[in-house]
Amino acid sequence: VGVSYSSTPTATGGTSPYTFSLQSGALPTGLTLNTSTGAITGTPTAAGTYTFALKATDSASATGFANYTITVSLPTITLSPTTLPNGTNGTAYSQTVTASGGTGPYTFAVTSGALPTRLALASGGGITGTPTAAGTYNFTITGTDAFSSTGSRAYTVTIAPGAVLPVNPATLPDGTTG
């Protein structure tokens, strides 16, 4: 799906020129048959197995047939990076998840678990915000390409406690009544 396809069956024997037609079945969605050359070209837009019969006719009206099956598969979508860096409570966080293997544009969503508190995932893959709660967060991000092919990756991000602020003095003096 989403990848250019081209194949040209040929006819032999008989008297050229030949013409080609679809006798039965259907080509994959997005592909077309050139009736003059027999070329099957285009970009498939739907996964599936497509079976069809192609008919070749020569200039003397002699015919020949061939049965074909084309399997159109979904591409494998891979998300990167493989891991995300940890963060610190109270410190701005910014990372980007990208996808490859399909056809852009890609959109991204958290499909299980939850991002660290106050972080958000934009549909374009950016994870930004300032975390407000320390802890370990497990979540899965799924990327979807222009033809609805998907790929997912599980991530774990630990948010460390923020810096400890010293309070001075370390002890207070005792007081006296009155």
mmCIF file of C-alpha atoms in Angstrom:
data_model
loop_
_atom_site.group_PDB
_atom_site.id
_atom_site.type_symbol
_atom_site.label_atom_id
_atom_site.label_comp_id
_atom_site.label_asym_id
_atom_site.label_seq_id
_atom_site.Cartn_x
_atom_site.Cartn_y
_atom_site.Cartn_z
ATOM 1 C CA VAL A 1 0.000 0.000 0.000
ATOM 2 C CA GLY A 2 1.307 3.433 -0.935
ATOM 3 C CA VAL A 3 4.248 2.111 -2.968
ATOM 4 C CA SER A 4 4.373 2.505 -6.749
ATOM 5 C CA TYR A 5 3.706 -0.721 -8.676
ATOM 6 C CA SER A 6 4.452 -1.643 -12.304
ATOM 7 C CA SER A 7 4.278 -4.938 -14.188
ATOM 8 C CA THR A 8 3.761 -5.613 -17.883
ATOM 9 C CA PRO A 9 2.395 -9.006 -18.968
ATOM 10 C CA THR A 10 3.061 -9.727 -22.643
ATOM 11 C CA ALA A 11 1.401 -11.735 -25.389
ATOM 12 C CA THR A 12 3.349 -13.829 -27.900
ATOM 13 C CA GLY A 13 2.347 -15.477 -31.137
ATOM 14 C CA GLY A 14 -0.533 -14.230 -33.207
ATOM 15 C CA THR A 15 -0.370 -10.973 -35.110
ATOM 16 C CA SER A 16 0.503 -7.731 -33.366
ATOM 17 C CA PRO A 17 -0.615 -5.247 -32.245
ATOM 18 C CA TYR A 18 -2.242 -6.730 -29.182
ATOM 19 C CA THR A 19 -4.881 -5.248 -26.913
ATOM 20 C CA PHE A 20 -5.448 -6.201 -23.305
ATOM 21 C CA SER A 21 -8.581 -6.239 -21.182
ATOM 22 C CA LEU A 22 -9.730 -7.436 -17.810
ATOM 23 C CA GLN A 23 -11.792 -10.591 -18.383
ATOM 24 C CA SER A 24 -12.876 -11.134 -14.758
ATOM 25 C CA GLY A 25 -12.019 -10.085 -11.238
ATOM 26 C CA ALA A 26 -10.549 -6.732 -10.281
ATOM 27 C CA LEU A 27 -7.164 -5.056 -10.141
ATOM 28 C CA PRO A 28 -5.962 -3.786 -6.773
ATOM 29 C CA THR A 29 -7.484 -0.434 -5.864
ATOM 30 C CA GLY A 30 -5.253 2.289 -7.288
ATOM 31 C CA LEU A 31 -3.871 0.215 -10.192
ATOM 32 C CA THR A 32 -4.893 0.550 -13.840
ATOM 33 C CA LEU A 33 -4.466 -1.548 -16.959
ATOM 34 C CA ASN A 34 -3.070 0.046 -20.126
ATOM 35 C CA THR A 35 -5.123 -1.700 -22.827
ATOM 36 C CA SER A 36 -2.482 -1.023 -25.518
ATOM 37 C CA THR A 37 0.598 -2.306 -23.720
ATOM 38 C CA GLY A 38 -0.794 -4.573 -20.995
ATOM 39 C CA ALA A 39 1.062 -2.573 -18.341
ATOM 40 C CA ILE A 40 -0.490 -2.673 -14.881
ATOM 41 C CA THR A 41 0.667 0.428 -13.026
ATOM 42 C CA GLY A 42 -0.220 2.779 -10.200
ATOM 43 C CA THR A 43 -0.029 3.008 -6.440
ATOM 44 C CA PRO A 44 -2.150 0.521 -4.471
ATOM 45 C CA THR A 45 -4.334 2.198 -1.853
ATOM 46 C CA ALA A 46 -5.896 -0.816 -0.111
ATOM 47 C CA ALA A 47 -4.404 -4.029 1.242
ATOM 48 C CA GLY A 48 -5.795 -7.368 0.110
ATOM 49 C CA THR A 49 -5.456 -10.232 -2.322
ATOM 50 C CA TYR A 50 -6.752 -9.488 -5.805
ATOM 51 C CA THR A 51 -7.394 -12.216 -8.386
ATOM 52 C CA PHE A 52 -8.219 -11.413 -11.990
ATOM 53 C CA ALA A 53 -8.059 -12.804 -15.528
ATOM 54 C CA LEU A 54 -6.315 -10.818 -18.238
ATOM 55 C CA LYS A 55 -7.348 -11.241 -21.867
ATOM 56 C CA ALA A 56 -5.012 -10.501 -24.795
ATOM 57 C CA THR A 57 -6.443 -10.080 -28.281
ATOM 58 C CA ASP A 58 -4.323 -9.855 -31.424
ATOM 59 C CA SER A 59 -5.132 -7.916 -34.615
ATOM 60 C CA ALA A 60 -6.760 -11.033 -36.148
ATOM 61 C CA SER A 61 -9.088 -11.389 -33.107
ATOM 62 C CA ALA A 62 -7.245 -14.410 -31.674
ATOM 63 C CA THR A 63 -7.358 -14.383 -27.862
ATOM 64 C CA GLY A 64 -5.356 -15.661 -24.943
ATOM 65 C CA PHE A 65 -6.011 -15.568 -21.203
ATOM 66 C CA ALA A 66 -3.905 -15.583 -18.052
ATOM 67 C CA ASN A 67 -4.987 -15.671 -14.415
ATOM 68 C CA TYR A 68 -3.097 -13.527 -11.930
ATOM 69 C CA THR A 69 -3.111 -12.862 -8.207
ATOM 70 C CA ILE A 70 -1.559 -9.745 -6.688
ATOM 71 C CA THR A 71 -1.260 -9.480 -2.923
ATOM 72 C CA VAL A 72 -1.004 -5.925 -1.634
ATOM 73 C CA SER A 73 0.326 -5.708 1.912
ATOM 74 C CA LEU A 74 0.511 -2.923 4.442
ATOM 75 C CA PRO A 75 3.986 -1.503 4.961
ATOM 76 C CA THR A 76 5.757 -1.953 8.264
ATOM 77 C CA ILE A 77 5.732 1.337 10.156
ATOM 78 C CA THR A 78 8.715 1.771 12.483
ATOM 79 C CA LEU A 79 8.847 4.427 15.196
ATOM 80 C CA SER A 80 12.056 6.125 16.293
ATOM 81 C CA PRO A 81 13.828 6.619 18.592
ATOM 82 C CA THR A 82 13.813 3.209 20.266
ATOM 83 C CA THR A 83 13.947 4.846 23.710
ATOM 84 C CA LEU A 84 13.107 8.277 25.066
ATOM 85 C CA PRO A 85 15.321 10.109 27.547
ATOM 86 C CA ASN A 86 14.272 10.500 31.145
ATOM 87 C CA GLY A 87 13.317 13.886 32.532
ATOM 88 C CA THR A 88 13.303 15.911 35.729
ATOM 89 C CA ASN A 89 10.306 17.208 37.618
ATOM 90 C CA GLY A 90 9.903 20.927 36.988
ATOM 91 C CA THR A 91 12.286 20.989 33.981
ATOM 92 C CA ALA A 92 11.017 21.483 30.426
ATOM 93 C CA TYR A 93 10.970 18.299 28.320
ATOM 94 C CA SER A 94 11.015 18.143 24.519
ATOM 95 C CA GLN A 95 11.475 15.066 22.321
ATOM 96 C CA THR A 96 10.158 14.009 18.922
ATOM 97 C CA VAL A 97 8.938 10.600 17.765
ATOM 98 C CA THR A 98 9.217 9.933 14.015
ATOM 99 C CA ALA A 99 7.982 7.167 11.724
ATOM 100 C CA SER A 100 9.366 5.447 8.642
ATOM 101 C CA GLY A 101 8.321 2.659 6.331
ATOM 102 C CA GLY A 102 4.976 3.960 5.132
ATOM 103 C CA THR A 103 3.682 6.986 3.306
ATOM 104 C CA GLY A 104 3.580 10.360 5.052
ATOM 105 C CA PRO A 105 2.185 12.354 6.513
ATOM 106 C CA TYR A 106 2.185 10.432 9.789
ATOM 107 C CA THR A 107 0.077 11.091 12.862
ATOM 108 C CA PHE A 108 0.883 9.924 16.376
ATOM 109 C CA ALA A 109 -1.204 9.042 19.419
ATOM 110 C CA VAL A 110 -0.727 7.490 22.856
ATOM 111 C CA THR A 111 -2.627 4.199 22.583
ATOM 112 C CA SER A 112 -1.953 2.732 26.040
ATOM 113 C CA GLY A 113 -0.612 3.981 29.328
ATOM 114 C CA ALA A 114 -0.041 7.656 29.997
ATOM 115 C CA LEU A 115 2.648 10.245 29.402
ATOM 116 C CA PRO A 116 4.249 11.870 32.441
ATOM 117 C CA THR A 117 1.974 14.422 34.095
ATOM 118 C CA ARG A 118 1.852 17.712 32.124
ATOM 119 C CA LEU A 119 3.548 16.289 29.029
ATOM 120 C CA ALA A 120 1.560 16.152 25.781
ATOM 121 C CA LEU A 121 2.016 14.369 22.456
ATOM 122 C CA ALA A 122 1.229 16.471 19.385
ATOM 123 C CA SER A 123 -0.245 14.654 16.376
ATOM 124 C CA GLY A 124 3.027 15.394 14.552
ATOM 125 C CA GLY A 125 5.099 13.412 17.090
ATOM 126 C CA GLY A 126 6.442 16.105 19.413
ATOM 127 C CA ILE A 127 6.355 15.385 23.145
ATOM 128 C CA THR A 128 6.604 18.615 25.117
ATOM 129 C CA GLY A 129 5.782 20.148 28.465
ATOM 130 C CA THR A 130 7.116 20.480 31.973
ATOM 131 C CA PRO A 131 6.531 17.389 34.098
ATOM 132 C CA THR A 132 5.024 18.023 37.521
ATOM 133 C CA ALA A 133 5.147 14.578 39.142
ATOM 134 C CA ALA A 134 8.156 12.330 39.644
ATOM 135 C CA GLY A 135 7.733 8.653 38.796
ATOM 136 C CA THR A 136 8.084 6.027 36.089
ATOM 137 C CA TYR A 137 5.629 6.211 33.195
ATOM 138 C CA ASN A 138 4.960 3.401 30.726
ATOM 139 C CA PHE A 139 3.083 4.178 27.521
ATOM 140 C CA THR A 140 2.744 3.105 23.895
ATOM 141 C CA ILE A 141 2.782 5.502 20.954
ATOM 142 C CA THR A 142 1.222 4.449 17.644
ATOM 143 C CA GLY A 143 2.122 6.084 14.336
ATOM 144 C CA THR A 144 -0.378 5.998 11.463
ATOM 145 C CA ASP A 145 0.538 6.749 7.849
ATOM 146 C CA ALA A 146 -1.530 8.305 5.054
ATOM 147 C CA PHE A 147 -3.027 4.890 4.132
ATOM 148 C CA SER A 148 -3.918 3.932 7.752
ATOM 149 C CA SER A 149 -0.961 1.568 8.194
ATOM 150 C CA THR A 150 0.190 1.594 11.804
ATOM 151 C CA GLY A 151 3.234 0.825 13.885
ATOM 152 C CA SER A 152 3.668 1.066 17.658
ATOM 153 C CA ARG A 153 6.470 1.287 20.161
ATOM 154 C CA ALA A 154 6.365 0.968 23.956
ATOM 155 C CA TYR A 155 8.302 3.555 25.935
ATOM 156 C CA THR A 156 9.292 4.016 29.581
ATOM 157 C CA VAL A 157 10.227 7.469 30.851
ATOM 158 C CA THR A 158 11.303 8.145 34.420
ATOM 159 C CA ILE A 159 10.826 11.634 35.801
ATOM 160 C CA ALA A 160 13.302 12.283 38.617
ATOM 161 C CA PRO A 161 12.403 14.531 41.541
ATOM 162 C CA GLY A 162 13.418 18.152 40.989
ATOM 163 C CA ALA A 163 16.287 19.817 42.759
ATOM 164 C CA VAL A 164 15.998 19.928 46.521
ATOM 165 C CA LEU A 165 15.942 23.527 47.725
ATOM 166 C CA PRO A 166 17.919 24.111 50.908
ATOM 167 C CA VAL A 167 16.139 25.925 53.693
ATOM 168 C CA ASN A 168 18.429 27.914 56.016
ATOM 169 C CA PRO A 169 19.324 28.008 58.719
ATOM 170 C CA ALA A 170 19.447 24.300 59.415
ATOM 171 C CA THR A 171 18.132 24.865 62.942
ATOM 172 C CA LEU A 172 16.160 27.612 64.618
ATOM 173 C CA PRO A 173 17.055 29.061 68.041
ATOM 174 C CA ASP A 174 14.834 28.321 71.009
ATOM 175 C CA GLY A 175 12.540 31.092 72.136
ATOM 176 C CA THR A 176 11.688 32.526 75.553
ATOM 177 C CA THR A 177 8.215 33.321 76.780
ATOM 178 C CA GLY A 178 7.420 37.018 76.906
#
